[in-house]
């Protein structure tokens, strides 16, 4: 399964700080719970990648 493979699965995404000073992405769906913790600098890198992907997706849709 790749980035362009579509699936009909419903999931919830929560993002927030933990009490340990990490940034947590918490994905829940299909009976699974996936907590992913990142250092603040890693979270910033992920945010930059998300912004770049959003910009690229906008250019494809136009």
PDB file of C-alpha atoms in Angstrom:
ATOM      1  CA  UNK A   1       0.000   0.000   0.000  1.00  0.00           C
ATOM      2  CA  UNK A   2       1.405   3.362  -0.984  1.00  0.00           C
ATOM      3  CA  UNK A   3       0.625   7.015  -0.517  1.00  0.00           C
ATOM      4  CA  UNK A   4      -1.805   6.980  -3.470  1.00  0.00           C
ATOM      5  CA  UNK A   5      -3.703   3.839  -2.407  1.00  0.00           C
ATOM      6  CA  UNK A   6      -7.163   4.808  -1.180  1.00  0.00           C
ATOM      7  CA  UNK A   7      -8.859   2.980   1.692  1.00  0.00           C
ATOM      8  CA  UNK A   8     -12.337   3.385   3.088  1.00  0.00           C
ATOM      9  CA  UNK A   9     -11.332   3.451   6.757  1.00  0.00           C
ATOM     10  CA  UNK A  10     -12.560   6.029   9.219  1.00  0.00           C
ATOM     11  CA  UNK A  11     -10.017   7.298  11.739  1.00  0.00           C
ATOM     12  CA  UNK A  12      -9.600  10.047  14.294  1.00  0.00           C
ATOM     13  CA  UNK A  13      -6.443  12.101  14.715  1.00  0.00           C
ATOM     14  CA  UNK A  14      -5.567  13.986  17.887  1.00  0.00           C
ATOM     15  CA  UNK A  15      -2.484  16.181  18.251  1.00  0.00           C
ATOM     16  CA  UNK A  16      -1.210  17.682  21.472  1.00  0.00           C
ATOM     17  CA  UNK A  17       1.554  17.966  24.043  1.00  0.00           C
ATOM     18  CA  UNK A  18       2.229  15.236  26.571  1.00  0.00           C
ATOM     19  CA  UNK A  19       3.103  15.726  30.223  1.00  0.00           C
ATOM     20  CA  UNK A  20       6.657  14.623  29.308  1.00  0.00           C
ATOM     21  CA  UNK A  21       7.238  17.553  26.922  1.00  0.00           C
ATOM     22  CA  UNK A  22       6.689  15.543  23.756  1.00  0.00           C
ATOM     23  CA  UNK A  23       4.254  16.173  20.919  1.00  0.00           C
ATOM     24  CA  UNK A  24       1.855  13.269  20.438  1.00  0.00           C
ATOM     25  CA  UNK A  25       0.003  12.295  17.286  1.00  0.00           C
ATOM     26  CA  UNK A  26      -2.692   9.853  18.337  1.00  0.00           C
ATOM     27  CA  UNK A  27      -4.469   7.919  15.594  1.00  0.00           C
ATOM     28  CA  UNK A  28      -7.498   5.802  16.406  1.00  0.00           C
ATOM     29  CA  UNK A  29      -9.372   3.760  13.834  1.00  0.00           C
ATOM     30  CA  UNK A  30     -10.250   0.283  12.705  1.00  0.00           C
ATOM     31  CA  UNK A  31      -9.936  -1.008  16.260  1.00  0.00           C
ATOM     32  CA  UNK A  32      -6.347   0.239  16.589  1.00  0.00           C
ATOM     33  CA  UNK A  33      -4.863   3.027  18.689  1.00  0.00           C
ATOM     34  CA  UNK A  34      -1.492   4.368  17.585  1.00  0.00           C
ATOM     35  CA  UNK A  35       0.273   6.920  19.806  1.00  0.00           C
ATOM     36  CA  UNK A  36       3.327   8.509  18.165  1.00  0.00           C
ATOM     37  CA  UNK A  37       5.513  10.781  20.297  1.00  0.00           C
ATOM     38  CA  UNK A  38       7.989  13.272  18.855  1.00  0.00           C
ATOM     39  CA  UNK A  39      10.493  15.736  20.238  1.00  0.00           C
ATOM     40  CA  UNK A  40       9.374  19.333  19.590  1.00  0.00           C
ATOM     41  CA  UNK A  41      12.017  19.774  16.846  1.00  0.00           C
ATOM     42  CA  UNK A  42      10.822  16.596  15.119  1.00  0.00           C
ATOM     43  CA  UNK A  43       7.234  17.839  15.340  1.00  0.00           C
ATOM     44  CA  UNK A  44       8.271  21.101  13.665  1.00  0.00           C
ATOM     45  CA  UNK A  45       9.899  19.115  10.836  1.00  0.00           C
ATOM     46  CA  UNK A  46       6.684  17.117  10.403  1.00  0.00           C
ATOM     47  CA  UNK A  47       4.674  20.356  10.341  1.00  0.00           C
ATOM     48  CA  UNK A  48       6.966  21.708   7.599  1.00  0.00           C
ATOM     49  CA  UNK A  49       6.489  18.498   5.590  1.00  0.00           C
ATOM     50  CA  UNK A  50       2.702  18.792   5.993  1.00  0.00           C
ATOM     51  CA  UNK A  51       2.777  22.390   4.756  1.00  0.00           C
ATOM     52  CA  UNK A  52       4.927  21.430   1.751  1.00  0.00           C
ATOM     53  CA  UNK A  53       2.586  18.538   0.916  1.00  0.00           C
ATOM     54  CA  UNK A  54      -0.462  20.828   1.178  1.00  0.00           C
ATOM     55  CA  UNK A  55       1.172  23.314  -1.179  1.00  0.00           C
ATOM     56  CA  UNK A  56       2.033  20.543  -3.656  1.00  0.00           C
ATOM     57  CA  UNK A  57      -1.508  19.130  -3.461  1.00  0.00           C
ATOM     58  CA  UNK A  58      -2.959  22.572  -4.213  1.00  0.00           C
ATOM     59  CA  UNK A  59      -0.845  22.864  -7.340  1.00  0.00           C
ATOM     60  CA  UNK A  60      -2.061  19.461  -8.562  1.00  0.00           C
ATOM     61  CA  UNK A  61      -5.759  20.326  -8.034  1.00  0.00           C
ATOM     62  CA  UNK A  62      -5.580  23.551 -10.062  1.00  0.00           C
TER      63      UNK A  62
END
